[in-house]
JSON list of C-alpha atoms in Angstrom, two decimals:
[
{"chain": "A", "resi": 594, "resn": "UNK", "atom": "CA", "xyz": [0.00, 0.00, 0.00]},
{"chain": "A", "resi": 595, "resn": "UNK", "atom": "CA", "xyz": [2.80, 2.37, 0.87]},
{"chain": "A", "resi": 596, "resn": "UNK", "atom": "CA", "xyz": [4.52, 1.69, -2.47]},
{"chain": "A", "resi": 597, "resn": "UNK", "atom": "CA", "xyz": [1.32, 2.59, -4.30]},
{"chain": "A", "resi": 598, "resn": "UNK", "atom": "CA", "xyz": [1.02, 5.85, -2.39]},
{"chain": "A", "resi": 599, "resn": "UNK", "atom": "CA", "xyz": [4.64, 6.83, -3.03]},
{"chain": "A", "resi": 600, "resn": "UNK", "atom": "CA", "xyz": [4.30, 5.93, -6.72]},
{"chain": "A", "resi": 601, "resn": "UNK", "atom": "CA", "xyz": [1.17, 8.02, -7.05]},
{"chain": "A", "resi": 602, "resn": "UNK", "atom": "CA", "xyz": [2.84, 11.01, -5.43]},
{"chain": "A", "resi": 603, "resn": "UNK", "atom": "CA", "xyz": [5.77, 10.75, -7.86]},
{"chain": "A", "resi": 604, "resn": "UNK", "atom": "CA", "xyz": [3.39, 10.73, -10.81]},
{"chain": "A", "resi": 605, "resn": "UNK", "atom": "CA", "xyz": [1.62, 13.79, -9.48]},
{"chain": "A", "resi": 606, "resn": "UNK", "atom": "CA", "xyz": [4.88, 15.61, -8.89]},
{"chain": "A", "resi": 607, "resn": "UNK", "atom": "CA", "xyz": [6.13, 15.17, -12.46]},
{"chain": "A", "resi": 608, "resn": "UNK", "atom": "CA", "xyz": [2.87, 15.26, -14.39]},
{"chain": "A", "resi": 609, "resn": "UNK", "atom": "CA", "xyz": [1.78, 18.20, -16.46]},
{"chain": "A", "resi": 610, "resn": "UNK", "atom": "CA", "xyz": [-0.70, 20.46, -14.77]},
{"chain": "A", "resi": 611, "resn": "UNK", "atom": "CA", "xyz": [-3.83, 21.29, -16.70]},
{"chain": "A", "resi": 612, "resn": "UNK", "atom": "CA", "xyz": [-6.07, 24.07, -15.51]},
{"chain": "A", "resi": 613, "resn": "UNK", "atom": "CA", "xyz": [-8.50, 26.71, -16.65]},
{"chain": "A", "resi": 614, "resn": "UNK", "atom": "CA", "xyz": [-6.40, 29.70, -15.56]},
{"chain": "A", "resi": 615, "resn": "UNK", "atom": "CA", "xyz": [-2.90, 31.11, -15.97]},
{"chain": "A", "resi": 616, "resn": "UNK", "atom": "CA", "xyz": [-1.51, 34.18, -14.24]},
{"chain": "A", "resi": 617, "resn": "UNK", "atom": "CA", "xyz": [0.55, 36.37, -16.58]},
{"chain": "A", "resi": 618, "resn": "UNK", "atom": "CA", "xyz": [1.99, 39.25, -14.60]},
{"chain": "A", "resi": 619, "resn": "UNK", "atom": "CA", "xyz": [-1.00, 41.03, -13.09]},
{"chain": "A", "resi": 620, "resn": "UNK", "atom": "CA", "xyz": [-3.43, 39.55, -15.65]},
{"chain": "A", "resi": 621, "resn": "UNK", "atom": "CA", "xyz": [-5.33, 36.28, -15.59]},
{"chain": "A", "resi": 622, "resn": "UNK", "atom": "CA", "xyz": [-5.83, 34.16, -18.71]},
{"chain": "A", "resi": 623, "resn": "UNK", "atom": "CA", "xyz": [-8.89, 31.91, -18.38]},
{"chain": "A", "resi": 624, "resn": "UNK", "atom": "CA", "xyz": [-10.72, 29.31, -20.45]},
{"chain": "A", "resi": 625, "resn": "UNK", "atom": "CA", "xyz": [-13.08, 31.10, -22.82]},
{"chain": "A", "resi": 626, "resn": "UNK", "atom": "CA", "xyz": [-10.69, 33.99, -23.54]},
{"chain": "A", "resi": 627, "resn": "UNK", "atom": "CA", "xyz": [-10.01, 34.77, -27.20]},
{"chain": "A", "resi": 628, "resn": "UNK", "atom": "CA", "xyz": [-6.90, 33.97, -29.21]},
{"chain": "A", "resi": 629, "resn": "UNK", "atom": "CA", "xyz": [-6.26, 37.73, -29.42]},
{"chain": "A", "resi": 630, "resn": "UNK", "atom": "CA", "xyz": [-6.09, 37.94, -25.63]},
{"chain": "A", "resi": 631, "resn": "UNK", "atom": "CA", "xyz": [-3.60, 35.07, -25.55]},
{"chain": "A", "resi": 632, "resn": "UNK", "atom": "CA", "xyz": [-1.41, 36.87, -28.10]},
{"chain": "A", "resi": 633, "resn": "UNK", "atom": "CA", "xyz": [-1.66, 40.11, -26.16]},
{"chain": "A", "resi": 634, "resn": "UNK", "atom": "CA", "xyz": [-0.58, 38.49, -22.88]},
{"chain": "A", "resi": 635, "resn": "UNK", "atom": "CA", "xyz": [1.94, 35.89, -24.06]},
{"chain": "A", "resi": 636, "resn": "UNK", "atom": "CA", "xyz": [3.04, 37.13, -27.49]},
{"chain": "A", "resi": 637, "resn": "UNK", "atom": "CA", "xyz": [3.90, 34.90, -30.43]},
{"chain": "A", "resi": 638, "resn": "UNK", "atom": "CA", "xyz": [3.95, 31.16, -29.64]},
{"chain": "A", "resi": 639, "resn": "UNK", "atom": "CA", "xyz": [7.15, 29.12, -29.99]},
{"chain": "A", "resi": 640, "resn": "UNK", "atom": "CA", "xyz": [5.27, 26.39, -31.86]},
{"chain": "A", "resi": 641, "resn": "UNK", "atom": "CA", "xyz": [1.73, 25.88, -33.19]},
{"chain": "A", "resi": 642, "resn": "UNK", "atom": "CA", "xyz": [0.15, 22.51, -33.94]},
{"chain": "A", "resi": 643, "resn": "UNK", "atom": "CA", "xyz": [-3.15, 22.04, -35.76]},
{"chain": "A", "resi": 644, "resn": "UNK", "atom": "CA", "xyz": [-5.58, 19.20, -35.11]},
{"chain": "A", "resi": 645, "resn": "UNK", "atom": "CA", "xyz": [-8.09, 18.06, -37.69]},
{"chain": "A", "resi": 646, "resn": "UNK", "atom": "CA", "xyz": [-11.82, 18.18, -37.20]},
{"chain": "A", "resi": 647, "resn": "UNK", "atom": "CA", "xyz": [-12.60, 14.47, -37.80]},
{"chain": "A", "resi": 648, "resn": "UNK", "atom": "CA", "xyz": [-11.29, 11.19, -36.49]},
{"chain": "A", "resi": 649, "resn": "UNK", "atom": "CA", "xyz": [-12.08, 7.70, -37.72]},
{"chain": "A", "resi": 650, "resn": "UNK", "atom": "CA", "xyz": [-12.25, 4.86, -35.25]},
{"chain": "A", "resi": 651, "resn": "UNK", "atom": "CA", "xyz": [-13.60, 1.32, -35.62]},
{"chain": "A", "resi": 652, "resn": "UNK", "atom": "CA", "xyz": [-15.62, 2.19, -38.69]},
{"chain": "A", "resi": 653, "resn": "UNK", "atom": "CA", "xyz": [-17.30, 5.17, -37.03]},
{"chain": "A", "resi": 654, "resn": "UNK", "atom": "CA", "xyz": [-16.60, 8.80, -37.81]},
{"chain": "A", "resi": 655, "resn": "UNK", "atom": "CA", "xyz": [-16.30, 10.79, -34.60]},
{"chain": "A", "resi": 656, "resn": "UNK", "atom": "CA", "xyz": [-16.66, 14.52, -35.14]},
{"chain": "A", "resi": 657, "resn": "UNK", "atom": "CA", "xyz": [-14.44, 16.69, -32.99]},
{"chain": "A", "resi": 658, "resn": "UNK", "atom": "CA", "xyz": [-13.96, 20.42, -33.40]},
{"chain": "A", "resi": 659, "resn": "UNK", "atom": "CA", "xyz": [-10.79, 21.61, -35.13]},
{"chain": "A", "resi": 660, "resn": "UNK", "atom": "CA", "xyz": [-8.29, 22.95, -32.63]},
{"chain": "A", "resi": 661, "resn": "UNK", "atom": "CA", "xyz": [-4.88, 24.54, -32.37]},
{"chain": "A", "resi": 662, "resn": "UNK", "atom": "CA", "xyz": [-2.30, 24.07, -29.65]},
{"chain": "A", "resi": 663, "resn": "UNK", "atom": "CA", "xyz": [0.00, 27.03, -29.00]},
{"chain": "A", "resi": 664, "resn": "UNK", "atom": "CA", "xyz": [3.22, 26.12, -27.20]},
{"chain": "A", "resi": 665, "resn": "UNK", "atom": "CA", "xyz": [5.22, 28.71, -25.25]},
{"chain": "A", "resi": 666, "resn": "UNK", "atom": "CA", "xyz": [8.61, 28.13, -23.60]},
{"chain": "A", "resi": 667, "resn": "UNK", "atom": "CA", "xyz": [9.47, 30.40, -20.69]},
{"chain": "A", "resi": 668, "resn": "UNK", "atom": "CA", "xyz": [12.32, 30.04, -18.16]},
{"chain": "A", "resi": 669, "resn": "UNK", "atom": "CA", "xyz": [12.61, 26.28, -18.55]},
{"chain": "A", "resi": 670, "resn": "UNK", "atom": "CA", "xyz": [8.88, 25.59, -18.38]},
{"chain": "A", "resi": 671, "resn": "UNK", "atom": "CA", "xyz": [6.44, 24.88, -21.18]},
{"chain": "A", "resi": 672, "resn": "UNK", "atom": "CA", "xyz": [2.95, 26.34, -21.43]},
{"chain": "A", "resi": 673, "resn": "UNK", "atom": "CA", "xyz": [0.48, 24.78, -23.88]},
{"chain": "A", "resi": 674, "resn": "UNK", "atom": "CA", "xyz": [-2.74, 26.62, -24.73]},
{"chain": "A", "resi": 675, "resn": "UNK", "atom": "CA", "xyz": [-5.42, 24.65, -26.60]},
{"chain": "A", "resi": 676, "resn": "UNK", "atom": "CA", "xyz": [-7.73, 26.81, -28.70]},
{"chain": "A", "resi": 677, "resn": "UNK", "atom": "CA", "xyz": [-11.05, 25.55, -30.07]},
{"chain": "A", "resi": 678, "resn": "UNK", "atom": "CA", "xyz": [-12.94, 27.87, -32.43]},
{"chain": "A", "resi": 679, "resn": "UNK", "atom": "CA", "xyz": [-10.64, 30.76, -31.47]},
{"chain": "A", "resi": 680, "resn": "UNK", "atom": "CA", "xyz": [-11.21, 30.45, -27.70]},
{"chain": "A", "resi": 681, "resn": "UNK", "atom": "CA", "xyz": [-9.04, 29.00, -24.94]},
{"chain": "A", "resi": 682, "resn": "UNK", "atom": "CA", "xyz": [-10.26, 25.49, -24.06]},
{"chain": "A", "resi": 683, "resn": "UNK", "atom": "CA", "xyz": [-7.37, 24.28, -21.89]},
{"chain": "A", "resi": 684, "resn": "UNK", "atom": "CA", "xyz": [-4.16, 25.59, -20.34]},
{"chain": "A", "resi": 685, "resn": "UNK", "atom": "CA", "xyz": [-1.40, 23.13, -19.52]},
{"chain": "A", "resi": 686, "resn": "UNK", "atom": "CA", "xyz": [1.90, 23.86, -17.75]},
{"chain": "A", "resi": 687, "resn": "UNK", "atom": "CA", "xyz": [4.94, 21.59, -17.57]},
{"chain": "A", "resi": 688, "resn": "UNK", "atom": "CA", "xyz": [8.05, 22.20, -15.47]}
]
């Protein structure tokens, strides 16, 4: 039991943190903000990845909205902002 607890704590310590908010100086970036607000607060992303709108699985077409993931690198950490239809859907930070 103790091994399971210690293992779980290690995973939590090194896992990426996903949230709905990000503090940038004195401003707060939240889910639902526009892509323009992200650019204004964080500037130009280091990398942008695009995700298609449809996925095929087991003979069934699953419709998912097209999204973009903007990656920022700052002081050794990585911030990933997922945008769906031009709005922030998820904010993820990695050490």
